[in-house]
CSV table of N, CA, C and O in Angstrom, one decimal:
chain,number,residue,atom,x,y,z
A,14,UNK,N,-56.6,-19.5,107.7
A,14,UNK,CA,-54.8,-18.7,108.2
A,14,UNK,C,-55.1,-18.9,109.6
A,14,UNK,O,-53.9,-19.2,110.4
A,15,UNK,N,-56.0,-18.8,110.4
A,15,UNK,CA,-56.2,-19.2,111.8
A,15,UNK,C,-56.0,-20.6,112.1
A,15,UNK,O,-55.5,-21.3,113.2
A,16,UNK,N,-56.5,-21.5,111.3
A,16,UNK,CA,-56.1,-23.2,111.5
A,16,UNK,C,-54.6,-23.8,111.0
A,16,UNK,O,-54.0,-24.5,111.4
A,17,UNK,N,-54.3,-23.2,109.8
A,17,UNK,CA,-53.1,-23.2,109.3
A,17,UNK,C,-52.5,-22.2,108.8
A,17,UNK,O,-52.5,-21.0,108.3
A,18,UNK,N,-50.9,-22.1,109.2
A,18,UNK,CA,-50.6,-20.9,108.8
A,18,UNK,C,-49.7,-20.9,107.4
A,18,UNK,O,-49.6,-21.9,107.0
A,19,UNK,N,-49.4,-19.7,106.7
A,19,UNK,CA,-49.2,-19.3,105.5
A,19,UNK,C,-48.4,-18.8,105.3
A,19,UNK,O,-48.0,-17.9,106.0
A,20,UNK,N,-47.1,-19.0,104.5
A,20,UNK,CA,-46.1,-18.2,104.4
A,20,UNK,C,-46.5,-16.9,103.3
A,20,UNK,O,-45.9,-15.5,102.9
A,21,UNK,N,-47.0,-17.3,102.0
A,21,UNK,CA,-47.8,-16.4,100.9
A,21,UNK,C,-49.1,-16.5,100.8
A,21,UNK,O,-49.4,-17.2,100.5
A,22,UNK,N,-49.6,-15.4,100.5
A,22,UNK,CA,-51.0,-15.2,100.4
A,22,UNK,C,-51.5,-14.7,98.7
A,22,UNK,O,-50.6,-13.5,98.3
A,23,UNK,N,-51.6,-15.4,97.5
A,23,UNK,CA,-52.1,-14.5,96.3
A,23,UNK,C,-53.6,-14.8,96.6
A,23,UNK,O,-54.1,-15.3,96.4
A,24,UNK,N,-54.0,-13.3,96.1
A,24,UNK,CA,-55.0,-13.2,96.1
A,24,UNK,C,-55.4,-12.1,95.1
A,24,UNK,O,-54.6,-11.0,94.6
A,25,UNK,N,-56.8,-12.1,94.2
A,25,UNK,CA,-57.5,-11.3,93.1
A,25,UNK,C,-57.8,-10.2,93.7
A,25,UNK,O,-58.3,-10.4,95.3
A,26,UNK,N,-57.2,-8.7,93.6
A,26,UNK,CA,-58.1,-7.6,94.4
A,26,UNK,C,-59.8,-7.6,93.9
A,26,UNK,O,-60.8,-7.5,95.3
A,27,UNK,N,-60.6,-8.1,93.1
A,27,UNK,CA,-61.9,-8.5,92.6
A,27,UNK,C,-62.7,-9.1,92.6
A,27,UNK,O,-62.5,-10.3,92.3
A,28,UNK,N,-62.8,-9.8,94.1
A,28,UNK,CA,-63.4,-11.1,93.9
A,28,UNK,C,-65.0,-10.8,94.3
A,28,UNK,O,-65.7,-9.8,94.8
A,29,UNK,N,-65.7,-11.8,94.4
A,29,UNK,CA,-67.5,-11.5,94.5
A,29,UNK,C,-67.1,-11.0,96.3
A,29,UNK,O,-66.7,-12.7,96.8
A,30,UNK,N,-67.7,-10.3,96.8
A,30,UNK,CA,-68.2,-11.0,98.2
A,30,UNK,C,-67.4,-10.3,99.3
A,30,UNK,O,-67.4,-9.7,100.3
A,31,UNK,N,-66.1,-10.3,99.0
A,31,UNK,CA,-64.5,-9.7,99.9
A,31,UNK,C,-63.9,-8.9,98.9
A,31,UNK,O,-63.6,-9.7,97.6
A,32,UNK,N,-63.2,-8.1,98.9
A,32,UNK,CA,-62.1,-7.4,98.0
A,32,UNK,C,-61.3,-8.0,99.0
A,32,UNK,O,-60.6,-8.7,99.7
A,33,UNK,N,-59.9,-8.1,97.5
A,33,UNK,CA,-59.1,-9.2,97.7
A,33,UNK,C,-57.9,-7.8,99.0
A,33,UNK,O,-57.3,-8.3,99.6
A,34,UNK,N,-58.2,-6.5,99.0
A,34,UNK,CA,-57.9,-5.6,99.7
A,34,UNK,C,-58.2,-6.4,101.3
A,34,UNK,O,-57.3,-6.0,102.2
A,35,UNK,N,-59.1,-6.4,101.6
A,35,UNK,CA,-60.0,-6.8,102.5
A,35,UNK,C,-59.4,-8.2,102.9
A,35,UNK,O,-59.2,-7.8,104.5
A,36,UNK,N,-59.3,-9.1,101.9
A,36,UNK,CA,-58.3,-10.2,102.4
A,36,UNK,C,-57.1,-10.0,103.2
A,36,UNK,O,-57.0,-10.2,104.4
A,37,UNK,N,-56.6,-9.2,102.5
A,37,UNK,CA,-55.1,-8.9,103.0
A,37,UNK,C,-54.9,-8.0,104.1
A,37,UNK,O,-54.2,-8.4,105.0
A,38,UNK,N,-55.6,-7.2,104.4
A,38,UNK,CA,-55.9,-6.6,105.6
A,38,UNK,C,-56.0,-7.5,106.6
A,38,UNK,O,-55.0,-7.5,107.6
A,39,UNK,N,-56.8,-8.4,105.9
A,39,UNK,CA,-57.5,-9.8,107.7
A,39,UNK,C,-56.4,-10.6,108.2
A,39,UNK,O,-55.9,-10.8,108.9
A,40,UNK,N,-55.6,-10.7,106.8
A,40,UNK,CA,-54.4,-11.7,106.8
A,40,UNK,C,-53.0,-11.1,107.5
A,40,UNK,O,-52.5,-11.3,108.3
A,41,UNK,N,-53.1,-9.7,107.3
A,41,UNK,CA,-51.8,-8.4,108.0
A,41,UNK,C,-52.1,-9.0,109.3
A,41,UNK,O,-51.2,-8.8,110.3
A,42,UNK,N,-53.7,-8.8,109.8
A,42,UNK,CA,-54.0,-8.7,111.0
A,42,UNK,C,-53.4,-10.4,112.0
A,42,UNK,O,-53.1,-9.9,113.0
A,43,UNK,N,-53.4,-11.1,111.0
A,43,UNK,CA,-53.4,-12.3,111.7
A,43,UNK,C,-52.0,-12.8,111.6
A,43,UNK,O,-51.3,-13.5,113.1
A,44,UNK,N,-51.5,-12.5,111.0
A,44,UNK,CA,-49.9,-12.5,110.5
A,44,UNK,C,-49.2,-11.3,110.1
A,44,UNK,O,-48.8,-11.3,108.7
A,45,UNK,N,-48.5,-10.4,110.1
A,45,UNK,CA,-47.6,-9.2,109.8
A,45,UNK,C,-46.9,-9.4,109.0
A,45,UNK,O,-46.4,-8.3,108.1
A,46,UNK,N,-46.3,-10.7,108.9
A,46,UNK,CA,-45.1,-11.2,108.3
A,46,UNK,C,-45.9,-12.0,106.9
A,46,UNK,O,-44.8,-12.3,106.3
A,47,UNK,N,-46.9,-12.1,106.9
A,47,UNK,CA,-47.4,-13.0,105.7
A,47,UNK,C,-46.7,-11.9,104.2
A,47,UNK,O,-47.5,-10.7,104.4
A,48,UNK,N,-46.5,-12.1,103.1
A,48,UNK,CA,-45.6,-11.9,101.9
A,48,UNK,C,-47.6,-11.8,101.3
A,48,UNK,O,-48.0,-13.1,101.0
A,49,UNK,N,-48.2,-10.9,100.6
A,49,UNK,CA,-49.5,-10.7,100.0
A,49,UNK,C,-48.7,-10.6,98.6
A,49,UNK,O,-48.5,-9.7,98.2
A,50,UNK,N,-49.3,-11.2,97.3
A,50,UNK,CA,-49.3,-11.1,96.3
A,50,UNK,C,-50.3,-10.6,95.6
A,50,UNK,O,-51.5,-11.8,95.9
A,51,UNK,N,-50.9,-9.7,95.1
A,51,UNK,CA,-52.4,-9.3,94.5
A,51,UNK,C,-52.1,-9.4,93.0
A,51,UNK,O,-51.2,-9.1,92.6
A,52,UNK,N,-53.2,-9.7,92.5
A,52,UNK,CA,-53.4,-10.0,90.7
A,52,UNK,C,-54.4,-9.4,90.9
A,52,UNK,O,-55.4,-9.7,91.5
A,53,UNK,N,-54.8,-8.4,89.4
A,53,UNK,CA,-55.5,-7.2,89.2
A,53,UNK,C,-55.9,-7.4,87.6
A,53,UNK,O,-54.7,-6.9,87.2
A,54,UNK,N,-56.7,-6.9,87.2
A,54,UNK,CA,-56.9,-6.0,86.2
A,54,UNK,C,-56.7,-4.8,86.0
A,54,UNK,O,-56.8,-3.9,85.5
A,55,UNK,N,-57.5,-4.5,87.9
A,55,UNK,CA,-57.5,-2.7,87.8
A,55,UNK,C,-55.9,-1.8,88.0
A,55,UNK,O,-55.7,-2.5,87.6
A,56,UNK,N,-56.3,-1.1,87.6
A,56,UNK,CA,-55.0,0.4,87.3
A,56,UNK,C,-55.4,0.6,88.7
A,56,UNK,O,-56.2,0.5,89.2
A,57,UNK,N,-54.0,1.6,89.3
A,57,UNK,CA,-54.3,2.3,90.3
A,57,UNK,C,-55.3,3.2,90.1
A,57,UNK,O,-55.3,3.6,89.1
A,58,UNK,N,-55.7,3.4,91.1
A,58,UNK,CA,-55.2,3.3,92.7
A,58,UNK,C,-55.4,2.0,93.5
A,58,UNK,O,-54.7,1.6,94.3
A,59,UNK,N,-56.3,1.1,92.9
A,59,UNK,CA,-56.7,0.0,94.1
A,59,UNK,C,-55.0,-0.8,94.1
A,59,UNK,O,-54.4,-1.4,95.2
A,60,UNK,N,-54.9,-0.7,92.8
A,60,UNK,CA,-52.9,-1.6,93.3
A,60,UNK,C,-51.9,-0.7,94.5
A,60,UNK,O,-51.4,-1.5,95.3
A,61,UNK,N,-52.3,0.3,94.4
A,61,UNK,CA,-51.2,0.7,95.3
A,61,UNK,C,-52.1,0.6,96.7
A,61,UNK,O,-51.0,1.0,97.4
A,62,UNK,N,-53.0,0.7,96.9
A,62,UNK,CA,-53.8,0.7,97.8
A,62,UNK,C,-53.4,-0.5,98.6
A,62,UNK,O,-52.9,-0.4,99.9
A,63,UNK,N,-53.3,-2.1,97.9
A,63,UNK,CA,-52.9,-2.7,98.2
A,63,UNK,C,-51.3,-2.7,99.0
A,63,UNK,O,-50.8,-3.6,100.0
A,64,UNK,N,-50.7,-1.9,98.0
A,64,UNK,CA,-49.1,-2.2,98.3
A,64,UNK,C,-48.7,-1.3,99.8
A,64,UNK,O,-48.4,-1.3,100.6
A,65,UNK,N,-50.0,-0.5,100.0
A,65,UNK,CA,-49.7,0.8,100.9
A,65,UNK,C,-50.3,-0.1,102.3
A,65,UNK,O,-49.9,-0.4,103.5
A,66,UNK,N,-51.3,-1.3,102.3
A,66,UNK,CA,-51.7,-1.8,103.2
A,66,UNK,C,-50.6,-3.3,103.4
A,66,UNK,O,-50.7,-4.1,104.5
A,67,UNK,N,-49.7,-3.2,102.9
A,67,UNK,CA,-48.6,-4.7,103.1
A,67,UNK,C,-48.6,-5.6,101.7
A,67,UNK,O,-47.5,-6.4,102.3
A,68,UNK,N,-49.2,-5.2,100.7
A,68,UNK,CA,-49.1,-6.2,100.3
A,68,UNK,C,-47.1,-6.1,98.9
A,68,UNK,O,-46.8,-5.4,99.3
A,69,UNK,N,-47.0,-7.2,98.9
A,69,UNK,CA,-45.4,-7.0,98.4
A,69,UNK,C,-45.4,-6.7,97.3
A,69,UNK,O,-44.6,-5.8,96.7
A,70,UNK,N,-46.0,-7.1,96.2
A,70,UNK,CA,-46.2,-7.1,94.9
A,70,UNK,C,-47.9,-7.1,94.4
A,70,UNK,O,-48.4,-8.1,94.9
A,71,UNK,N,-48.1,-6.8,93.1
A,71,UNK,CA,-49.3,-7.2,92.3
A,71,UNK,C,-48.9,-7.6,90.7
A,71,UNK,O,-47.4,-7.0,90.1
A,72,UNK,N,-50.0,-8.1,90.3
A,72,UNK,CA,-49.3,-8.8,89.3
A,72,UNK,C,-50.6,-8.5,88.2
A,72,UNK,O,-51.5,-8.6,88.8
A,73,UNK,N,-50.5,-7.6,87.2
A,73,UNK,CA,-51.3,-7.2,86.2
A,73,UNK,C,-51.8,-7.9,85.2
A,73,UNK,O,-50.6,-8.6,84.7
A,74,UNK,N,-53.5,-8.5,85.1
A,74,UNK,CA,-54.3,-9.5,84.0
A,74,UNK,C,-53.9,-8.7,82.8
A,74,UNK,O,-54.2,-7.2,83.2
A,75,UNK,N,-53.8,-9.3,81.8
A,75,UNK,CA,-53.6,-10.6,81.2
A,75,UNK,C,-51.8,-10.7,81.9
A,75,UNK,O,-51.6,-9.7,81.5
A,76,UNK,N,-51.2,-11.6,82.3
A,76,UNK,CA,-49.9,-12.0,82.3
A,76,UNK,C,-49.7,-13.4,81.8
A,76,UNK,O,-50.4,-14.5,81.7
A,77,UNK,N,-48.5,-13.6,81.2
A,77,UNK,CA,-48.0,-14.8,80.6
A,77,UNK,C,-47.6,-16.0,81.4
A,77,UNK,O,-46.1,-14.7,81.7
A,78,UNK,N,-47.5,-16.7,82.3
A,78,UNK,CA,-47.5,-17.6,83.0
A,78,UNK,C,-45.6,-18.4,82.4
A,78,UNK,O,-45.1,-18.7,83.2
A,79,UNK,N,-46.0,-18.5,81.3
A,79,UNK,CA,-44.5,-19.1,80.8
A,79,UNK,C,-43.5,-18.1,80.1
A,79,UNK,O,-42.5,-19.3,79.7
A,80,UNK,N,-43.6,-17.1,80.3
A,80,UNK,CA,-42.2,-16.0,80.1
A,80,UNK,C,-41.4,-16.1,81.5
A,80,UNK,O,-42.0,-16.3,82.2
């Protein structure tokens, strides 16, 4: 995002090395208007934490991309 601006950030909450919540927080520092959509197999409170930090919404896995 420092080199190339983005409009939408789609990120899994649980990743190796850094959480998606941390990625979202960093993205929001660079661009408060970025739309964050989180993907997770986790149940609240983690998705709620992402929403509180400014995520637009989250998708619960598994999800059907064909419907």
